[in-house]
Amino acid sequence: MWNKKNRWSLVVFAVIVLLLIGSIFFLWMKANVEVRSIVEEQYQTQQLILTQYVSYSIGELLNERVLLLEVVAQKQQGVPEDLFMSEFETVYEVADIYYVLEFIDVNGTVVSGYPVENVPLGFNLYSNNMTWAFEHVRDTGQVYISEPVSTMEGIFGAYAWVPVFENGQFRGSILGIVSDENIIKQFETTSDSSNYVYIVNDKGMILYDQSATYEKGTNYLDHTDKNDTDRLHILDAQMRGMMGNGKYWQETPDGSEYVLVSYSPVNWYNQRWSVGLTSPGDAVDDIILSVYVKLFTVAAVSVLFILFVSSQVYIILLNWNKTLEREVEKKTRELQESNESLTAVNIKLKELDGLKNEFLSMVSHELKTPLTAMKTSSEFLLEDRCDPAVRNQLLALIVRNVDRQARLVDDLLDISRIESNRMKFNMEPVSLQEVLDHSIENIHRLSESKGVALGVDIPRSLPAVLADRDKLIQIFVNLLNNAVKFTQRAGSVTVLAQESGDNIEVIVSDTGIGIDPSHAEHIFDKFYQIDSTSTRTAGGCGLGLAITKGLVEGMNGSIRVESEPGIGSRFIVTLKKAGI
Ligand code: ADP
């Protein structure tokens, strides 16, 4: 099955498949680079949205909580009897971010506050040189938020100063200390060390670090390598209150990994902070990996599909090839067969050609012999010297030869009519007795002269046959003529007739030379003579039996021969009974 041709086509096929798979992998690798940047961009966009949400929420919270203090400070009745104590309690509970709320009177002394345990009552700013913010709000009339610091109360927080005026007169300041713990608890988030939130202010001071890497109050810039431009760039943008994404490389015990950062500003009165949200590059890698896995699955399925389809196509082509080969073999066989039959036809044609030549020479001979006899006789007669007896003999010879030629021409005309189906049959009920009598009478002279006995045995009750009377006579004259012709002196020729169902069989038998079985099947062919030399002596040119057969069959009958060389021959003619 795996011949050389098939092996080559398999190699070509394998190369095509490999090229196909190779190009798919190439395109896949190329797509990966793009996929990576797209996924990273998408990831950072999402992260930035989250950061914006966190920063916005923190900003809202802080501003809203300080606004509560502003509302308290702007009460119509001015400083109430209880020095804001009841409002402080309410705001403290509602706001939930203050460590303490205090009221500092115009002299800079803490005069009230809530919760009481956190209030340093009587503490005076002037005596402790802590008047800057107090005087600032007094002079500007604006809320002021101090930079977050570790306070004397022992917490890390920012001071919110809200001035109180009564009829345009400065009456003191409300002070709310916001602890970072309290802010953060509002945004309780879980984090692992790689994904965390941090907050810096506009000077780079770390206000909150969820990863607990850096201490609060320290400056991020101090922790950052001056050559780490990526990280410095991010920090710079944060300090300038911008919003955006960035990434930087970070050393880890296992080497280095890159960190994705999104940042968004928080504006809280005069304070400008920035929330940063970090994720490790691995997060993107994980997503990309899952994308890769999907892509690889698709690619693998595609490759398998291509392999499957290609193998199917290959099998179809192989089968097609085989079918073609089989078809070609079949056609070749058919061609050989038709070639053989052509050769056979050619041989037959050559045979026919030989027969034709034989026929021509035979016909010429048959025509020439009587002509020669007639010419010689005529010349004798012309000389007018012969006596009357000789003259009569010569004239009889001429007449015999004319008859012989006329018979030959009649035979030729008959065979041509039979073959072209132009022979007319005048079918009628015919008495076999009468026909055979007539035929025997016709042959009588010849049999007598040859010394061959003629006998007829026909039952009187034999029914008539459906036939053309004259043609029937022609048939039996022919058969009897042959029988006598091929029977030696003292032999005999007999005609028998018998019923056989709807038919009547007439058997012309002789005790003549017989016919060899190898010739028996050919003797009904036209121009066929077993021994042309003897035939020629006996006259005839091989047309007699062909005409006989044509006439018998033209009358819906049949003819066959049974013979044994040296014993004799039996020609059996089967005819239809009349009136059936
Ligand atoms: P022809 O007219 O030359 O006799 P036929 O067609 O009548 O031709 O006969 C064909 C050949 O069949 C003869 O040449 C002869 O050899 C053979 N044949 C015909 N009848 C007989 C017979 N009764 N006995 C032996 N041979 C016969």
Coordinates of C-alpha atoms and ligand atoms in Angstrom, one line a residue:
M1 CA 0.0 0.0 0.0
W2 CA 2.8 2.4 0.9
N3 CA 4.5 2.7 -2.3
K4 CA 7.0 5.4 -3.1
K5 CA 4.4 7.8 -4.4
N6 CA 2.3 7.5 -1.3
R7 CA 5.3 8.0 0.9
W8 CA 6.2 11.3 -0.8
S9 CA 2.7 12.6 -0.6
L10 CA 2.7 11.8 3.1
V11 CA 5.9 13.8 3.6
V12 CA 4.5 16.8 1.7
F13 CA 1.3 16.5 3.7
A14 CA 3.3 16.4 7.0
V15 CA 5.4 19.5 6.0
I16 CA 2.2 21.4 5.2
V17 CA 0.7 20.4 8.6
L18 CA 3.9 21.4 10.4
L19 CA 4.0 24.8 8.6
L20 CA 0.3 25.3 9.6
I21 CA 1.0 24.5 13.2
G22 CA 4.2 26.7 13.2
S23 CA 2.4 29.7 11.9
I24 CA -0.4 29.2 14.4
F25 CA 2.2 29.2 17.2
F26 CA 3.9 32.3 15.8
L27 CA 0.7 34.2 15.6
W28 CA -0.1 33.0 19.1
M29 CA 3.2 34.2 20.5
K30 CA 2.7 37.6 18.8
A31 CA -0.8 37.9 20.1
N32 CA 0.5 37.1 23.6
V33 CA 2.6 40.3 23.8
E34 CA -0.5 42.4 22.8
V35 CA -2.7 40.4 25.2
R36 CA -0.3 41.1 28.0
S37 CA -0.3 44.9 27.5
I38 CA -4.1 44.9 27.1
V39 CA -4.7 42.8 30.2
E40 CA -2.3 45.0 32.2
E41 CA -4.0 48.1 31.0
Q42 CA -7.4 46.8 31.8
Y43 CA -6.3 45.6 35.2
Q44 CA -4.8 49.0 36.1
T45 CA -7.9 50.8 34.9
Q46 CA -10.0 48.7 37.2
Q47 CA -7.5 49.2 40.0
L48 CA -7.6 53.0 39.5
I49 CA -11.4 53.0 39.6
L50 CA -11.2 51.2 43.0
T51 CA -8.6 53.7 44.2
Q52 CA -10.7 56.6 43.1
Y53 CA -13.6 55.1 45.0
V54 CA -11.5 54.7 48.2
S55 CA -10.0 58.2 48.0
Y56 CA -13.4 59.7 47.3
S57 CA -14.9 57.9 50.2
I58 CA -12.2 59.0 52.6
G59 CA -12.4 62.6 51.3
E60 CA -16.2 62.6 51.7
L61 CA -16.0 61.2 55.2
L62 CA -13.4 63.6 56.5
N63 CA -15.1 66.7 54.9
E64 CA -18.5 65.7 56.1
R65 CA -17.3 65.0 59.7
V66 CA -15.5 68.4 59.9
L67 CA -18.6 70.0 58.4
L68 CA -20.5 68.8 61.4
L69 CA -18.1 70.8 63.6
E70 CA -18.7 73.9 61.4
V71 CA -22.4 73.5 61.8
V72 CA -21.9 73.4 65.6
A73 CA -19.6 76.4 65.5
Q74 CA -22.1 78.5 63.6
K75 CA -25.0 78.1 66.0
Q76 CA -27.1 81.3 66.2
Q77 CA -26.9 81.7 69.9
G78 CA -23.1 81.7 69.9
V79 CA -21.2 79.8 72.6
P80 CA -23.9 77.9 74.6
E81 CA -24.0 77.7 78.3
D82 CA -22.5 74.2 78.4
L83 CA -19.7 75.2 76.0
F84 CA -20.9 72.9 73.2
M85 CA -20.8 69.8 75.5
S86 CA -24.1 68.3 74.4
E87 CA -23.3 69.0 70.7
F88 CA -19.9 67.5 71.1
E89 CA -21.3 64.3 72.5
T90 CA -23.8 64.0 69.6
V91 CA -21.1 64.8 67.0
Y92 CA -18.6 62.5 68.6
E93 CA -21.1 59.6 68.5
V94 CA -22.4 60.4 65.0
A95 CA -19.0 61.1 63.4
D96 CA -17.2 58.2 64.9
I97 CA -13.8 59.3 63.8
Y98 CA -12.8 61.8 66.6
Y99 CA -10.5 60.9 69.4
V100 CA -11.7 64.0 71.2
L101 CA -13.7 67.2 70.6
E102 CA -12.7 70.3 72.6
F103 CA -13.6 73.9 72.9
I104 CA -10.7 76.4 73.4
D105 CA -11.8 79.8 74.5
V106 CA -10.5 83.1 73.1
N107 CA -7.6 82.9 75.6
G108 CA -6.4 79.7 74.3
T109 CA -7.6 77.5 77.2
V110 CA -9.3 74.2 76.9
V111 CA -12.6 74.9 78.6
S112 CA -14.8 71.9 77.6
G113 CA -14.7 68.7 75.6
Y114 CA -15.9 65.2 75.0
P115 CA -15.2 62.4 75.9
V116 CA -14.2 63.9 79.2
E117 CA -11.4 61.4 79.9
N118 CA -9.5 62.6 76.8
V119 CA -9.9 66.3 77.5
P120 CA -7.0 68.2 79.0
L121 CA -9.2 70.8 80.7
G122 CA -7.4 74.0 81.5
F123 CA -4.6 73.3 79.1
N124 CA -3.5 76.6 77.7
L125 CA -2.0 77.0 74.2
Y126 CA -0.2 80.2 75.0
S127 CA 1.6 78.7 77.9
N128 CA 2.7 75.8 75.8
N129 CA 3.7 77.7 72.6
M130 CA 1.1 75.9 70.5
T131 CA -0.8 78.9 69.2
W132 CA 0.0 78.9 65.5
A133 CA -3.1 77.1 64.3
F134 CA -5.3 78.7 66.8
E135 CA -4.3 82.2 65.7
H136 CA -4.4 81.2 62.1
V137 CA -8.1 80.3 62.3
R138 CA -8.8 83.4 64.4
D139 CA -7.1 85.6 61.8
T140 CA -8.5 83.9 58.7
G141 CA -11.9 82.8 60.0
Q142 CA -11.3 79.5 58.0
V143 CA -11.2 75.9 59.1
Y144 CA -7.7 74.6 59.3
I145 CA -6.5 71.0 59.3
S146 CA -3.1 70.4 60.8
E147 CA -0.7 68.0 59.3
P148 CA -1.1 64.6 60.9
V149 CA 1.4 64.0 63.7
S150 CA 2.0 61.8 66.7
T151 CA 0.1 63.8 69.2
M152 CA 0.8 64.5 72.8
E153 CA -2.2 62.3 73.5
G154 CA -0.2 59.4 72.1
I155 CA -2.1 58.9 68.9
F156 CA -1.3 59.6 65.3
G157 CA -3.8 62.1 64.0
A158 CA -4.8 65.4 62.5
Y159 CA -6.1 68.4 64.3
A160 CA -9.2 70.1 62.8
W161 CA -9.5 73.7 63.9
V162 CA -12.9 75.3 63.5
P163 CA -13.2 79.0 64.6
V164 CA -16.2 80.2 66.5
F165 CA -17.4 83.7 66.0
E166 CA -20.3 85.5 67.7
N167 CA -21.5 88.7 66.1
G168 CA -18.3 89.0 64.2
Q169 CA -16.4 88.5 67.4
F170 CA -13.8 85.6 67.7
R171 CA -14.9 83.5 70.7
G172 CA -12.5 80.6 70.4
S173 CA -12.0 77.4 68.4
I174 CA -13.4 74.0 68.3
L175 CA -10.7 71.4 68.0
G176 CA -11.4 67.9 66.7
I177 CA -8.6 65.4 66.9
V178 CA -9.0 62.8 64.2
S179 CA -7.1 59.6 64.8
D180 CA -6.0 57.6 61.8
E181 CA -7.2 54.4 63.4
N182 CA -10.7 55.9 63.4
I183 CA -10.5 56.8 59.8
I184 CA -9.2 53.4 58.7
K185 CA -11.8 51.4 60.6
Q186 CA -14.4 53.1 58.4
F187 CA -12.7 51.3 55.4
E188 CA -11.9 48.0 57.0
T189 CA -10.4 46.0 54.2
T190 CA -8.6 42.8 54.2
S191 CA -5.3 42.7 52.5
D192 CA -2.4 40.4 52.0
S193 CA 1.0 42.0 52.1
S194 CA 1.2 42.2 48.3
N195 CA -2.1 44.0 47.7
Y196 CA -2.5 47.0 50.0
V197 CA -3.5 50.6 50.5
Y198 CA -1.3 53.4 51.6
I199 CA -1.9 57.1 52.1
V200 CA 0.7 59.9 51.8
N201 CA 0.3 63.6 52.1
D202 CA 1.6 66.3 49.7
K203 CA 5.0 66.2 51.4
G204 CA 5.4 62.5 51.0
M205 CA 4.7 61.8 54.6
I206 CA 3.3 58.3 55.2
L207 CA -0.1 58.6 56.9
Y208 CA -1.2 55.1 56.6
D209 CA 0.5 51.9 55.3
Q210 CA -1.7 48.8 55.3
S211 CA 1.3 46.6 54.6
A212 CA 3.0 48.0 57.8
T213 CA 6.3 48.2 55.9
Y214 CA 6.9 51.9 56.8
E215 CA 6.3 53.7 60.0
K216 CA 3.6 56.4 60.1
G217 CA 4.9 59.9 60.1
T218 CA 8.1 59.0 58.2
N219 CA 8.6 60.2 54.7
Y220 CA 8.3 58.0 51.8
L221 CA 11.0 59.8 50.0
D222 CA 13.4 58.7 52.8
H223 CA 12.6 55.1 52.1
T224 CA 13.0 55.4 48.4
D225 CA 16.3 54.8 46.5
K226 CA 17.1 57.9 44.5
N227 CA 17.8 55.8 41.4
D228 CA 14.3 54.2 41.6
T229 CA 12.9 56.7 39.1
D230 CA 9.7 54.7 38.6
R231 CA 8.8 54.9 42.2
L232 CA 9.9 58.5 42.6
H233 CA 7.8 59.4 39.6
I234 CA 4.7 57.8 41.1
L235 CA 5.4 59.6 44.4
D236 CA 5.8 62.9 42.7
A237 CA 2.5 62.6 41.0
Q238 CA 0.9 61.6 44.2
M239 CA 2.4 64.6 46.0
R240 CA 1.1 66.9 43.3
G241 CA -2.4 65.6 43.9
M242 CA -2.7 63.8 40.5
M243 CA -4.5 60.7 39.7
G244 CA -3.1 57.8 37.6
N245 CA -1.3 54.5 37.3
G246 CA 2.3 53.4 37.5
K247 CA 4.5 50.5 38.1
Y248 CA 7.9 49.9 39.6
W249 CA 10.3 47.1 40.3
Q250 CA 10.8 45.9 43.8
E251 CA 13.5 43.7 45.3
T252 CA 12.2 40.5 47.0
P253 CA 14.0 37.6 48.6
D254 CA 13.3 35.6 45.4
G255 CA 14.6 38.2 43.0
S256 CA 12.6 41.2 41.8
E257 CA 9.0 41.6 41.0
Y258 CA 7.1 44.6 39.7
V259 CA 4.3 46.3 41.5
L260 CA 1.3 48.0 39.9
V261 CA 0.2 51.2 41.7
S262 CA -2.9 53.3 41.2
Y263 CA -3.3 56.6 43.0
S264 CA -5.9 59.2 43.5
P265 CA -6.0 62.4 45.6
V266 CA -8.0 63.2 48.8
N267 CA -8.7 66.9 49.3
W268 CA -9.6 67.7 52.9
Y269 CA -9.8 71.4 53.4
N270 CA -6.2 72.6 53.3
Q271 CA -4.9 69.1 53.4
R272 CA -4.0 67.2 50.2
W273 CA -3.4 63.5 50.6
S274 CA -3.1 60.7 48.1
V275 CA -4.4 57.2 48.3
G276 CA -2.2 54.5 46.7
L277 CA -3.4 51.0 45.9
T278 CA -0.8 48.4 45.0
S279 CA -0.9 45.0 43.4
P280 CA 1.9 42.7 42.5
G281 CA 2.6 42.1 38.8
D282 CA 1.8 38.5 39.5
A283 CA -1.8 39.4 39.7
V284 CA -1.7 40.3 36.0
D285 CA 0.4 37.3 35.3
D286 CA -2.2 35.1 36.9
I287 CA -4.9 36.6 34.7
I288 CA -2.7 36.4 31.6
L289 CA -1.9 32.8 32.5
S290 CA -5.6 32.0 32.6
V291 CA -5.9 33.8 29.2
Y292 CA -2.9 31.8 28.0
V293 CA -4.5 28.6 29.2
K294 CA -7.7 29.5 27.3
L295 CA -5.7 30.5 24.2
F296 CA -3.7 27.4 24.4
T297 CA -6.8 25.3 24.7
V298 CA -8.3 27.1 21.6
A299 CA -5.0 26.7 19.7
A300 CA -4.7 23.0 20.7
V301 CA -8.3 22.4 19.7
S302 CA -7.6 24.2 16.4
V303 CA -4.5 22.1 15.8
L304 CA -6.4 18.9 16.6
F305 CA -9.2 20.1 14.3
I306 CA -6.8 20.9 11.5
L307 CA -5.1 17.5 12.0
F308 CA -8.4 15.8 11.9
V309 CA -9.7 17.6 8.9
S310 CA -6.4 17.2 7.1
S311 CA -6.2 13.5 7.8
Q312 CA -9.8 13.2 6.5
V313 CA -8.9 15.1 3.4
Y314 CA -5.8 12.9 3.0
I315 CA -7.8 9.8 3.4
I316 CA -10.4 11.0 0.9
L317 CA -7.6 11.9 -1.6
L318 CA -6.0 8.5 -1.0
N319 CA -9.3 6.8 -1.6
W320 CA -9.9 9.0 -4.6
N321 CA -6.5 8.1 -5.9
K322 CA -7.3 4.4 -5.4
T323 CA -10.6 4.7 -7.1
L324 CA -8.9 6.5 -10.0
E325 CA -6.3 3.7 -10.2
R326 CA -9.1 1.1 -10.2
E327 CA -11.0 3.1 -12.8
V328 CA -7.8 3.3 -15.0
E329 CA -7.2 -0.5 -14.5
K330 CA -10.8 -1.2 -15.5
K331 CA -10.6 1.1 -18.6
T332 CA -7.3 -0.5 -19.5
R333 CA -8.9 -4.0 -19.2
E334 CA -11.8 -2.8 -21.3
L335 CA -9.4 -1.4 -23.9
Q336 CA -7.5 -4.6 -24.0
E337 CA -10.7 -6.5 -24.4
S338 CA -11.9 -4.3 -27.2
N339 CA -8.5 -4.5 -28.7
E340 CA -8.7 -8.3 -28.6
S341 CA -12.2 -8.3 -30.2
L342 CA -10.9 -5.8 -32.8
T343 CA -8.1 -8.3 -33.5
A344 CA -10.6 -11.1 -33.8
V345 CA -12.8 -9.0 -36.1
N346 CA -9.7 -8.2 -38.1
I347 CA -8.9 -11.9 -38.4
K348 CA -12.5 -12.6 -39.4
L349 CA -12.3 -9.8 -41.9
K350 CA -9.1 -11.3 -43.3
E351 CA -10.8 -14.7 -43.5
L352 CA -13.7 -13.0 -45.2
D353 CA -11.3 -11.3 -47.6
G354 CA -9.8 -14.8 -48.3
L355 CA -13.3 -16.2 -48.8
K356 CA -14.1 -13.3 -51.2
N357 CA -11.0 -14.0 -53.2
E358 CA -11.8 -17.7 -53.2
F359 CA -15.4 -16.9 -54.2
L360 CA -14.2 -14.6 -57.0
S361 CA -11.9 -17.2 -58.5
M362 CA -14.6 -19.8 -58.1
V363 CA -17.3 -17.7 -59.7
S364 CA -14.9 -16.8 -62.5
H365 CA -14.2 -20.5 -63.0
E366 CA -17.9 -21.4 -62.8
L367 CA -18.6 -18.7 -65.4
K368 CA -15.7 -19.4 -67.6
T369 CA -16.0 -23.2 -67.9
P370 CA -19.4 -23.2 -69.5
L371 CA -18.4 -20.2 -71.7
T372 CA -15.4 -22.1 -73.0
A373 CA -17.6 -25.1 -73.7
M374 CA -20.2 -22.9 -75.5
K375 CA -17.5 -21.0 -77.5
T376 CA -15.9 -24.2 -78.7
S377 CA -19.3 -25.8 -79.6
S378 CA -20.4 -22.6 -81.4
E379 CA -17.2 -22.5 -83.4
F380 CA -17.8 -26.1 -84.5
L381 CA -21.3 -25.2 -85.5
L382 CA -20.1 -22.1 -87.5
E383 CA -17.8 -24.3 -89.6
D384 CA -21.0 -26.1 -90.7
R385 CA -19.2 -29.4 -91.4
C386 CA -20.5 -31.5 -88.7
D387 CA -23.2 -34.0 -89.3
P388 CA -26.7 -33.4 -87.8
A389 CA -26.1 -35.9 -84.9
V390 CA -23.0 -34.0 -83.7
R391 CA -24.7 -30.7 -84.3
N392 CA -27.6 -31.7 -82.0
Q393 CA -25.1 -32.8 -79.4
L394 CA -23.3 -29.5 -79.6
L395 CA -26.5 -27.6 -79.3
A396 CA -27.6 -29.6 -76.3
L397 CA -24.2 -28.9 -74.7
I398 CA -24.7 -25.2 -75.2
V399 CA -28.2 -25.3 -73.7
R400 CA -26.8 -27.2 -70.6
N401 CA -24.1 -24.7 -70.1
V402 CA -26.5 -21.8 -70.4
D403 CA -28.7 -23.4 -67.8
R404 CA -25.7 -23.9 -65.5
Q405 CA -24.8 -20.2 -65.8
A406 CA -28.4 -19.2 -65.3
R407 CA -28.5 -21.3 -62.1
L408 CA -25.3 -19.7 -60.8
V409 CA -26.7 -16.2 -61.4
D410 CA -30.0 -17.3 -59.7
D411 CA -28.1 -18.5 -56.7
L412 CA -26.2 -15.3 -56.4
L413 CA -29.4 -13.3 -56.7
D414 CA -31.1 -15.5 -54.1
I415 CA -28.4 -15.2 -51.5
S416 CA -28.3 -11.4 -52.0
R417 CA -32.1 -11.2 -51.5
I418 CA -32.0 -13.4 -48.4
E419 CA -29.3 -11.4 -46.8
S420 CA -31.0 -8.1 -47.5
N421 CA -34.4 -9.5 -46.4
R422 CA -35.9 -8.8 -49.8
M423 CA -36.9 -12.4 -50.4
K424 CA -40.7 -12.7 -50.8
F425 CA -42.4 -15.8 -49.4
N426 CA -45.8 -16.8 -50.6
M427 CA -47.0 -18.8 -47.6
E428 CA -49.7 -21.3 -48.1
P429 CA -50.6 -24.9 -47.1
V430 CA -48.5 -27.1 -49.2
S431 CA -48.6 -30.9 -49.6
L432 CA -45.2 -32.3 -48.9
Q433 CA -46.0 -35.4 -51.0
E434 CA -46.5 -33.3 -54.0
V435 CA -43.5 -31.1 -53.4
L436 CA -41.2 -34.1 -52.8
D437 CA -42.5 -35.9 -55.9
H438 CA -41.7 -32.8 -57.9
S439 CA -38.2 -32.5 -56.4
I440 CA -37.4 -36.1 -56.9
E441 CA -38.5 -35.9 -60.5
N442 CA -36.1 -33.0 -60.9
I443 CA -33.2 -35.0 -59.6
H444 CA -34.1 -38.3 -61.1
R445 CA -31.9 -38.1 -64.2
L446 CA -28.8 -37.2 -62.1
S447 CA -29.3 -40.1 -59.6
E448 CA -29.9 -42.5 -62.4
S449 CA -26.8 -41.4 -64.3
K450 CA -24.8 -41.7 -61.1
G451 CA -26.3 -45.0 -60.1
V452 CA -27.6 -43.8 -56.8
A453 CA -30.9 -45.2 -55.6
L454 CA -33.6 -42.7 -54.7
G455 CA -36.3 -43.7 -52.1
V456 CA -39.2 -41.8 -50.6
D457 CA -41.2 -42.7 -47.5
I458 CA -43.9 -40.3 -46.6
P459 CA -47.1 -41.3 -44.7
R460 CA -50.2 -40.7 -46.7
S461 CA -51.9 -39.0 -43.7
L462 CA -49.1 -36.4 -43.4
P463 CA -50.7 -33.0 -43.0
A464 CA -49.9 -30.1 -45.2
V465 CA -47.1 -27.6 -44.2
L466 CA -47.3 -23.8 -44.2
A467 CA -44.7 -22.8 -46.8
D468 CA -43.9 -21.3 -50.2
R469 CA -44.3 -24.2 -52.6
D470 CA -41.7 -23.1 -55.2
K471 CA -39.1 -22.3 -52.5
L472 CA -39.8 -25.6 -50.8
I473 CA -39.1 -27.4 -54.1
Q474 CA -35.9 -25.4 -54.4
I475 CA -34.9 -26.5 -50.8
F476 CA -35.4 -30.2 -51.5
V477 CA -33.9 -30.1 -55.0
N478 CA -30.8 -28.6 -53.4
L479 CA -30.6 -31.1 -50.6
L480 CA -31.3 -34.1 -52.9
N481 CA -28.8 -32.7 -55.4
N482 CA -26.1 -32.5 -52.7
A483 CA -27.0 -36.0 -51.4
V484 CA -26.7 -37.5 -54.9
K485 CA -23.6 -35.4 -55.6
F486 CA -21.7 -36.6 -52.5
T487 CA -22.8 -40.3 -52.7
Q488 CA -20.8 -42.8 -54.6
R489 CA -22.3 -45.1 -57.2
A490 CA -24.5 -47.9 -55.8
G491 CA -25.2 -45.7 -52.8
S492 CA -28.7 -44.5 -51.9
V493 CA -30.6 -41.4 -51.0
T494 CA -33.8 -41.6 -48.9
V495 CA -36.4 -39.0 -48.1
L496 CA -38.4 -39.5 -44.9
A497 CA -41.1 -37.3 -43.4
Q498 CA -42.7 -37.5 -39.9
E499 CA -44.9 -35.5 -37.6
S500 CA -43.3 -33.9 -34.5
G501 CA -45.8 -31.9 -32.4
D502 CA -46.8 -28.8 -34.4
N503 CA -44.0 -29.5 -36.8
I504 CA -43.2 -31.9 -39.6
E505 CA -39.7 -33.1 -40.0
V506 CA -38.3 -34.0 -43.5
I507 CA -35.1 -36.0 -43.4
V508 CA -32.9 -36.3 -46.5
S509 CA -30.3 -39.0 -45.8
D510 CA -27.6 -40.5 -47.9
T511 CA -24.9 -43.1 -47.7
G512 CA -22.4 -40.7 -49.1
I513 CA -19.0 -39.5 -48.0
G514 CA -20.3 -37.8 -44.9
I515 CA -19.1 -34.6 -43.2
D516 CA -16.4 -34.2 -40.6
P517 CA -17.7 -32.7 -37.4
S518 CA -15.2 -29.8 -37.7
H519 CA -16.9 -28.8 -40.9
A520 CA -20.5 -29.5 -39.9
E521 CA -21.1 -26.2 -38.2
H522 CA -19.8 -24.2 -41.3
I523 CA -21.5 -25.9 -44.2
F524 CA -24.4 -23.5 -43.9
D525 CA -22.1 -20.5 -44.3
K526 CA -22.1 -19.0 -47.8
F527 CA -19.3 -19.9 -50.1
Y528 CA -18.2 -22.7 -47.7
Q529 CA -17.0 -25.8 -49.4
I530 CA -15.3 -28.7 -47.6
D531 CA -13.3 -29.7 -50.6
S532 CA -13.3 -27.1 -53.3
T533 CA -11.5 -29.4 -55.8
S534 CA -14.1 -32.2 -55.6
T535 CA -16.9 -29.7 -55.4
R536 CA -15.8 -28.0 -58.5
T537 CA -15.8 -31.3 -60.2
A538 CA -19.3 -31.8 -58.8
G539 CA -20.2 -28.2 -59.6
G540 CA -21.7 -25.5 -57.2
C541 CA -19.9 -22.7 -55.5
G542 CA -20.8 -23.1 -51.8
L543 CA -24.1 -21.2 -51.9
G544 CA -26.6 -24.1 -52.0
L545 CA -26.8 -24.8 -48.2
A546 CA -26.6 -21.1 -47.3
I547 CA -29.6 -20.4 -49.6
T548 CA -31.4 -23.5 -48.3
K549 CA -31.0 -22.4 -44.7
G550 CA -32.1 -18.8 -45.5
L551 CA -35.2 -20.2 -47.3
V552 CA -36.1 -22.6 -44.4
E553 CA -35.8 -19.9 -41.8
G554 CA -37.7 -17.5 -44.0
M555 CA -40.6 -19.9 -43.7
N556 CA -40.3 -20.1 -39.9
G557 CA -38.6 -23.4 -40.1
S558 CA -35.1 -24.8 -39.2
I559 CA -32.5 -27.1 -40.6
R560 CA -29.7 -29.1 -39.1
V561 CA -27.2 -31.8 -40.1
E562 CA -26.2 -35.1 -38.6
S563 CA -23.3 -36.8 -40.3
E564 CA -20.6 -39.4 -39.9
P565 CA -17.7 -39.3 -42.4
G566 CA -17.7 -42.4 -44.6
I567 CA -21.2 -43.5 -43.5
G568 CA -23.4 -40.7 -44.7
S569 CA -25.3 -37.5 -43.8
R570 CA -28.8 -36.7 -42.6
F571 CA -30.2 -33.2 -43.3
I572 CA -33.3 -32.6 -41.1
V573 CA -35.7 -29.8 -42.1
T574 CA -38.4 -28.8 -39.6
L575 CA -41.4 -27.0 -41.0
K576 CA -44.6 -25.6 -39.4
K577 CA -47.8 -27.5 -40.0
A578 CA -50.4 -25.6 -41.9
G579 CA -53.5 -24.3 -39.9
I580 CA -51.8 -24.2 -36.4
Ligands
ADP1 P1 -22.2 -26.5 -53.3 O1 -23.3 -25.7 -54.0 O2 -20.8 -26.0 -53.7 O3 -22.4 -27.9 -53.2 P2 -23.4 -26.3 -50.7 O4 -23.6 -25.1 -49.9 O5 -24.6 -27.0 -51.3 O6 -22.3 -25.9 -51.8 O7 -22.6 -27.4 -49.9 C1 -21.5 -27.0 -49.2 C2 -20.6 -28.1 -48.9 O8 -21.2 -29.0 -47.9 C3 -20.2 -28.9 -50.0 O9 -19.1 -28.4 -50.7 C4 -19.9 -30.3 -49.4 O10 -18.6 -30.3 -49.1 C5 -20.8 -30.3 -48.2 N1 -22.0 -31.1 -48.4 C6 -23.2 -30.7 -48.7 N2 -24.1 -31.7 -48.7 C7 -23.4 -32.8 -48.4 C8 -23.7 -34.2 -48.4 N3 -25.0 -34.7 -48.5 N4 -22.7 -35.1 -48.1 C9 -21.5 -34.7 -47.9 N5 -21.1 -33.4 -48.0 C10 -22.0 -32.5 -48.3

